[in-house]
XYZ file of C-alpha atoms in Angstrom:
518
model
C -44.516 58.729 169.636
C -46.695 56.466 167.473
C -48.642 58.380 164.841
C -52.403 57.998 164.543
C -53.422 56.752 161.110
C -56.998 57.927 161.592
C -55.840 61.473 162.429
C -53.371 61.512 159.553
C -56.034 60.261 157.127
C -58.503 62.941 158.194
C -55.790 65.585 157.820
C -55.117 64.410 154.253
C -51.585 63.263 155.103
C -51.745 59.736 153.614
C -52.364 60.168 149.875
C -49.973 57.297 149.097
C -52.208 54.875 151.001
C -55.739 56.043 150.164
C -57.180 56.753 146.726
C -59.821 59.062 148.189
C -59.965 61.185 151.334
C -62.883 62.315 153.523
C -63.195 65.509 151.484
C -63.653 63.663 148.192
C -67.386 62.970 148.522
C -68.233 64.725 145.260
C -65.615 62.733 143.368
C -66.807 59.471 144.954
C -70.417 60.269 144.089
C -69.445 60.919 140.473
C -67.973 57.451 139.996
C -70.084 54.552 138.701
C -70.210 50.798 139.267
C -71.590 49.194 136.095
C -70.086 45.820 137.086
C -72.598 45.214 139.920
C -75.720 43.168 139.152
C -78.106 45.283 141.201
C -81.160 43.173 140.361
C -79.440 40.031 141.655
C -78.267 41.903 144.768
C -81.769 43.222 145.501
C -83.201 39.746 144.953
C -80.729 38.169 147.372
C -81.449 40.835 149.986
C -85.174 40.281 149.538
C -84.681 36.563 150.213
C -82.608 37.369 153.302
C -85.171 39.792 154.734
C -87.970 37.337 154.006
C -86.136 34.655 156.015
C -85.301 37.166 158.766
C -88.960 38.178 159.025
C -88.256 41.829 158.226
C -89.506 42.112 154.643
C -91.703 45.110 155.341
C -92.661 48.232 153.372
C -89.465 50.043 154.418
C -87.320 47.219 153.064
C -89.281 46.898 149.831
C -88.887 50.609 149.192
C -85.129 50.435 149.794
C -84.763 47.361 147.579
C -86.567 49.125 144.743
C -84.125 52.039 144.983
C -81.143 49.685 145.215
C -82.265 47.940 142.013
C -81.969 51.234 140.085
C -79.160 50.823 137.500
C -77.270 53.876 138.831
C -77.756 53.205 142.558
C -74.877 53.492 145.025
C -74.466 52.369 148.601
C -73.143 53.881 151.829
C -72.131 50.817 153.809
C -71.110 50.278 157.398
C -70.984 47.260 159.630
C -70.184 45.822 163.002
C -69.929 42.592 164.940
C -73.269 41.235 166.115
C -73.083 42.370 169.745
C -75.561 41.481 172.480
C -78.627 43.782 172.347
C -76.772 45.775 169.592
C -73.524 45.875 171.605
C -71.748 49.189 172.322
C -73.511 52.409 171.331
C -71.252 53.073 168.367
C -72.762 50.026 166.640
C -75.991 52.029 166.342
C -74.151 55.311 165.731
C -72.421 53.822 162.679
C -75.705 52.675 161.174
C -77.270 56.076 161.796
C -74.302 57.801 160.149
C -74.651 55.599 157.065
C -78.313 56.642 156.840
C -77.457 60.326 157.301
C -74.712 60.281 154.672
C -76.874 58.327 152.196
C -79.656 60.856 152.691
C -77.244 63.719 151.944
C -75.898 62.070 148.768
C -79.166 60.646 147.442
C -80.347 61.779 143.999
C -83.431 60.886 142.001
C -81.324 59.723 139.061
C -78.746 57.958 141.267
C -80.325 56.680 144.509
C -78.027 56.147 147.487
C -79.019 53.453 149.980
C -77.533 52.774 153.426
C -76.494 49.165 154.121
C -75.527 47.668 157.483
C -73.218 44.668 157.065
C -73.811 42.331 160.022
C -70.464 40.645 160.737
C -72.085 37.229 161.167
C -68.962 35.407 159.924
C -66.958 36.634 162.914
C -66.124 33.934 165.457
C -64.714 35.944 168.374
C -67.300 35.246 171.072
C -65.592 37.485 173.638
C -66.269 40.504 171.418
C -70.032 39.987 171.217
C -71.174 38.061 174.302
C -71.487 40.986 176.762
C -73.233 44.315 177.084
C -73.432 47.148 179.625
C -76.357 49.376 180.634
C -76.680 52.110 183.290
C -80.028 52.708 184.982
C -81.532 55.750 186.727
C -80.171 54.592 190.096
C -76.713 54.708 188.449
C -76.325 50.952 188.789
C -74.252 49.420 186.011
C -75.771 46.221 184.637
C -73.438 43.926 182.686
C -74.785 40.796 181.077
C -72.557 38.114 179.543
C -73.961 35.138 177.656
C -72.115 31.845 177.172
C -71.600 32.205 173.421
C -69.411 29.362 172.071
C -65.910 30.384 171.009
C -64.627 29.805 167.483
C -68.032 29.428 165.816
C -69.331 32.149 163.465
C -72.052 33.992 165.375
C -74.333 33.588 162.376
C -74.226 29.825 163.063
C -74.922 30.072 166.807
C -78.625 29.358 167.471
C -80.280 31.793 169.862
C -81.205 29.965 173.083
C -84.281 30.179 175.268
C -82.170 30.641 178.386
C -80.579 33.704 176.778
C -84.041 35.161 176.222
C -84.787 34.697 179.918
C -81.508 36.397 180.895
C -82.084 39.346 178.570
C -85.669 39.950 179.695
C -84.651 39.624 183.341
C -82.020 42.328 182.778
C -84.617 44.667 181.301
C -87.081 43.958 184.115
C -84.453 44.885 186.733
C -83.602 48.164 185.035
C -84.622 51.184 187.143
C -86.538 53.480 184.794
C -89.998 54.728 183.862
C -92.338 51.762 183.202
C -93.467 53.095 179.834
C -89.907 53.402 178.536
C -89.028 49.943 179.797
C -92.126 48.501 178.143
C -91.254 50.122 174.800
C -87.706 48.771 174.778
C -88.890 45.362 175.981
C -91.313 45.256 173.056
C -88.458 46.062 170.638
C -86.334 43.306 172.080
C -89.163 40.762 172.163
C -89.867 41.389 168.461
C -86.206 40.712 167.673
C -86.178 37.567 169.806
C -89.486 36.208 168.537
C -88.076 35.419 165.110
C -85.530 33.005 166.553
C -82.684 32.008 164.300
C -79.073 32.824 165.080
C -77.310 35.176 167.456
C -76.609 37.416 164.441
C -80.281 37.312 163.400
C -81.360 38.826 166.732
C -78.793 41.603 166.314
C -79.941 42.232 162.737
C -83.603 42.518 163.756
C -82.727 44.996 166.481
C -80.726 47.158 164.058
C -83.585 46.870 161.557
C -86.103 47.939 164.190
C -84.026 50.973 165.132
C -82.877 52.167 161.708
C -84.983 50.723 158.870
C -87.333 53.715 158.978
C -84.253 55.932 158.536
C -83.305 54.069 155.362
C -80.954 51.303 156.520
C -80.931 47.822 154.965
C -79.324 45.090 157.058
C -77.238 42.449 155.254
C -75.944 39.099 156.544
C -73.128 37.697 154.362
C -73.784 34.152 155.623
C -77.234 34.058 154.046
C -77.058 31.521 151.164
C -78.411 33.916 148.519
C -75.834 36.581 149.398
C -72.979 34.110 149.893
C -73.509 32.849 146.331
C -72.994 36.373 144.986
C -69.690 36.688 146.865
C -68.340 33.299 145.727
C -66.633 34.613 142.529
C -64.458 37.012 144.575
C -63.466 34.206 146.951
C -62.754 31.869 144.035
C -60.478 34.520 142.501
C -58.641 34.827 145.823
C -58.067 31.056 145.875
C -56.219 31.245 142.567
C -53.449 33.404 144.106
C -53.981 32.801 147.820
C -50.853 34.572 149.122
C -50.871 37.593 146.832
C -53.232 39.714 148.946
C -51.188 38.866 152.059
C -48.001 39.960 150.281
C -49.607 43.261 149.315
C -50.794 43.844 152.880
C -47.284 43.173 154.200
C -45.745 45.497 151.617
C -48.113 48.273 152.756
C -47.179 47.490 156.372
C -43.526 48.130 155.552
C -44.324 51.456 153.914
C -46.415 52.519 156.889
C -43.617 51.629 159.309
C -41.267 53.784 157.268
C -43.715 56.672 157.796
C -43.748 56.162 161.581
C -47.014 54.201 161.912
C -47.737 50.830 163.498
C -49.570 48.684 160.892
C -52.919 47.316 161.990
C -52.638 44.151 159.860
C -49.790 41.649 159.663
C -49.837 38.523 157.530
C -47.217 35.961 158.624
C -45.672 33.628 156.090
C -48.162 31.188 154.592
C -51.241 32.953 156.009
C -53.977 33.580 153.468
C -56.875 36.003 153.848
C -59.413 33.185 153.895
C -61.118 31.158 156.595
C -62.878 27.838 156.173
C -65.692 26.571 158.368
C -64.837 22.953 159.125
C -67.012 19.954 159.891
C -66.947 20.622 163.650
C -68.415 24.121 163.081
C -65.179 25.945 163.936
C -63.956 28.705 161.630
C -60.214 28.343 160.994
C -57.630 30.262 159.006
C -56.425 28.688 155.776
C -52.665 28.590 155.233
C -50.905 27.786 151.974
C -47.427 26.307 151.513
C -47.263 26.800 147.781
C -48.811 23.425 147.023
C -51.533 22.670 149.534
C -53.810 24.494 151.932
C -54.106 23.517 155.579
C -55.697 24.608 158.842
C -54.610 23.699 162.360
C -56.490 20.416 161.997
C -56.091 19.089 158.426
C -54.721 19.684 154.909
C -56.746 20.581 151.802
C -55.970 20.485 148.126
C -57.002 23.530 146.135
C -59.676 21.392 144.522
C -61.090 20.390 147.902
C -61.446 24.024 148.970
C -63.043 24.845 145.613
C -65.552 22.012 146.128
C -66.484 23.416 149.558
C -66.914 26.882 148.051
C -69.076 25.571 145.218
C -71.249 23.405 147.486
C -71.752 26.007 150.240
C -70.148 29.412 149.583
C -70.910 30.546 153.132
C -68.294 28.118 154.522
C -65.366 29.973 152.908
C -65.136 33.479 154.333
C -62.737 36.427 154.158
C -60.300 37.510 156.863
C -60.024 41.175 157.841
C -57.558 41.841 155.043
C -60.000 40.700 152.370
C -63.445 41.353 153.838
C -63.756 44.995 152.661
C -62.897 44.003 149.079
C -65.445 41.168 149.174
C -68.023 43.607 150.544
C -67.327 46.176 147.854
C -67.293 43.631 145.058
C -70.841 42.715 146.099
C -72.097 46.283 146.635
C -71.956 49.426 144.468
C -70.199 51.206 147.324
C -69.867 54.983 147.272
C -68.590 55.354 150.847
C -67.700 53.047 153.730
C -68.507 54.433 157.216
C -65.647 53.344 159.469
C -64.034 53.811 162.859
C -60.341 54.547 163.561
C -59.335 50.876 163.536
C -60.981 50.306 160.170
C -59.197 53.360 158.754
C -55.924 51.777 159.878
C -56.918 48.547 158.094
C -57.851 50.547 155.020
C -54.366 52.035 154.760
C -53.087 48.566 153.818
C -55.835 47.472 151.438
C -55.719 49.672 148.316
C -53.671 47.103 146.416
C -55.903 44.255 147.609
C -58.794 46.030 145.913
C -56.714 46.374 142.740
C -55.959 42.640 142.835
C -59.703 42.060 142.443
C -60.217 44.700 139.775
C -61.786 47.167 142.189
C -61.137 50.706 143.387
C -61.142 51.258 147.134
C -64.146 53.446 148.020
C -64.082 56.554 150.144
C -63.664 55.802 153.852
C -65.953 58.058 155.870
C -64.886 58.585 159.528
C -67.915 57.597 161.532
C -70.133 59.859 163.567
C -69.181 59.885 167.264
C -71.600 60.884 170.026
C -71.223 61.026 173.791
C -74.645 61.227 175.444
C -74.940 63.668 178.348
C -77.785 63.001 180.735
C -79.060 65.907 182.864
C -77.062 64.995 185.978
C -73.902 64.700 183.873
C -74.542 68.104 182.287
C -74.773 69.636 185.770
C -71.575 67.961 186.980
C -69.642 69.003 183.884
C -70.836 72.599 184.300
C -69.587 72.632 187.875
C -66.220 71.258 186.735
C -66.066 73.625 183.740
C -65.100 70.612 181.648
C -66.209 68.624 178.604
C -66.981 64.925 178.576
C -63.877 64.351 176.440
C -61.694 66.033 179.079
C -63.182 63.819 181.786
C -62.646 60.713 179.679
C -58.998 61.674 179.093
C -58.151 62.603 182.712
C -61.060 62.246 185.176
C -59.036 62.767 188.365
C -57.180 65.719 186.885
C -60.407 67.433 185.811
C -61.982 67.132 189.253
C -58.742 68.047 191.012
C -58.283 71.206 188.931
C -61.882 72.255 189.591
C -61.388 71.814 193.341
C -58.080 73.669 193.218
C -59.777 76.612 191.479
C -62.567 76.628 194.068
C -60.016 76.650 196.897
C -57.728 79.176 195.240
C -54.900 76.656 195.321
C -52.572 78.428 192.912
C -49.758 75.961 193.600
C -51.626 73.359 191.545
C -52.575 75.642 188.659
C -51.322 75.442 185.091
C -50.685 79.188 185.237
C -48.324 78.777 188.198
C -46.373 76.074 186.355
C -46.199 78.220 183.215
C -44.876 81.155 185.250
C -42.243 78.918 186.817
C -41.193 77.578 183.423
C -40.956 81.111 181.996
C -38.764 82.181 184.924
C -36.532 79.115 184.515
C -36.208 79.788 180.773
C -35.035 83.315 181.514
C -32.619 82.042 184.141
C -31.258 79.399 181.746
C -30.632 82.050 179.081
C -28.948 84.359 181.564
C -26.619 81.598 182.798
C -25.736 80.615 179.239
C -24.888 84.247 178.480
C -22.466 84.278 181.405
C -20.864 80.958 180.490
C -21.953 79.137 177.287
C -20.597 75.856 178.659
C -23.400 75.903 181.258
C -26.209 76.048 178.657
C -26.712 72.290 178.357
C -26.672 71.646 182.103
C -29.008 74.575 182.749
C -31.466 73.377 180.108
C -31.493 69.836 181.530
C -32.078 71.230 184.994
C -34.987 73.357 183.724
C -36.575 70.372 181.971
C -36.207 68.089 185.005
C -37.505 70.752 187.391
C -40.640 71.606 185.427
C -41.369 67.907 184.797
C -40.982 67.137 188.498
C -43.197 70.055 189.574
C -45.833 69.033 186.973
C -45.758 65.493 188.392
C -46.186 66.794 191.941
C -49.085 68.977 190.791
C -50.744 65.930 189.203
C -50.324 63.955 192.434
C -51.856 66.822 194.425
C -54.814 67.111 192.035
C -55.469 63.383 192.206
C -55.337 63.508 195.997
C -57.923 66.308 195.972
C -60.095 64.301 193.573
C -59.961 61.181 195.740
C -60.867 63.161 198.866
C -63.858 64.769 197.120
C -64.970 61.474 195.603
C -64.874 59.824 199.028
C -67.216 62.568 200.226
C -69.610 63.111 197.285
C -68.962 60.241 194.802
C -69.019 62.807 191.973
C -66.087 61.251 190.156
C -67.470 57.731 190.554
C -70.776 58.869 189.084
C -69.154 60.648 186.153
C -67.021 57.604 185.381
C -70.088 55.357 185.313
C -71.645 57.603 182.686
C -68.590 58.570 180.638
C -66.050 55.800 181.330
C -68.031 52.643 182.168
C -65.527 49.930 182.995
C -62.750 52.405 182.202
C -63.801 52.550 178.534
C -65.155 55.659 176.721
C -68.947 55.632 176.770
C -69.820 54.813 173.165
C -67.365 51.908 173.084
C -68.978 50.204 176.092
C -72.461 51.498 176.934
C -75.377 49.978 175.063
C -77.487 52.468 173.103
C -80.632 50.924 174.599
C -79.576 52.500 177.926
C -80.711 55.862 176.574
C -83.977 54.585 175.099
C -84.749 52.924 178.428
C -84.269 56.214 180.289
C -85.355 58.837 177.736
C -87.753 57.135 175.352
C -87.303 57.837 171.645
C -85.563 61.206 172.152
C -81.990 59.842 171.731
C -82.873 58.101 168.465
C -84.582 61.233 167.118
C -81.583 63.361 168.084
C -79.136 60.879 166.583
C -80.958 60.847 163.247
C -81.135 64.657 163.113
C -77.354 65.170 163.262
C -75.211 66.047 160.235
C -73.254 63.021 158.933
C -69.835 62.657 160.490
C -70.774 64.647 163.613
C -68.317 64.503 166.539
C -70.336 65.813 169.474
C -71.442 65.653 173.076
C -75.241 65.620 172.932
C -77.349 66.582 175.985
C -80.500 64.636 176.810
C -83.428 66.104 178.724
């Protein structure tokens, strides 16, 4: 069985791959970053927020604290999804604010920063969103975002505004809640700009009052501050890839599947070419090239000097670029990012940096009143439904009907009896022990399989009659995906007003919870 890197990291089982673990907050907070020019960083962020149209009192207050010579940052980030994308995009930003608030000191301010992944060019990851209204109708909107172009370069279109507002107008909910969310969205759209700009304004509108600064690495003022790290990478363009591959080999030896692979000649840099497409740079030892043309080192350096935003880091370098720019104390991450992080400690060292603490992000599943009632009837948690929806409903129905044949207790009793029988047979003739054990294993596995089939049959019959399972899946597994990875957070503001945001921002940092809504 493949081991989970995120689980192993949280259990403290990967000290060879991570300098700090989740329990090392005090140690992380005690470290300093004298190498960061905080005044220049605050100035660049001020220019960005001025251009974004979000340079308000909240931002000015955060910039003043960031400019403090001992300031630190709790950073998180996400791709610029439609209408904020899946709920965890907002959850991550909230967790950064909560952790920064916990670590903040008068003599060493801690500021939360949300890194908008505007350099990303995977349109399929950001072009769609899903909402669920009071009538339990799933609404999925997909925009025709061009593939291969960084989303920070994609201008927001008027027809997209019409599609988004039409979606909100069709949403079955209380008029006052719809009007409030529509106003939020219209403010984000009114500023125009890029696809990433709309995302950034929405995140700002939701979380700035909680202490979150949004950051777009494509903004010219910020890109200039990152150029020295990219220039250093160009000097030894395959070294970071070699270190990532070496870490991959060590992880494989420990029984893990590495998240990152760097094939021969692949650097950790992209270049935005004249046609607007973002393409990976490869290096053959003498020259760089993309899929379309070659470059000398000098040509790439000229591009970087003329417009630093056109040379951007791949996943194996992006965290180091981020943490060279910011005085990072902790990086709020999901399981996939933890897996990336296991291969990046030596990439940080290559750039004279220490990898910061990776903080496993807050995770919330929202339980609306009808879901709470259904879960109570099933005597189940949302996580159990997400893992095995048919099994949960089938077991509940079997209990109600007294169907002991499908119970875990009945299977356990059978297995105990077979274990006793196996031992007794082995005592009579030791040569039978292996055959008896194989028979026991096959028998219990076959009975467990038949039980599962029976439970699923019960679940299908009940769902045909009451649609309970269909309803639960819409709430907890929309499109077959766990709620916070698919459902847009605005769903809950549309149906419950500001209550979900208040509840989210009142949780302890790092919370893993199922949170009821009223």
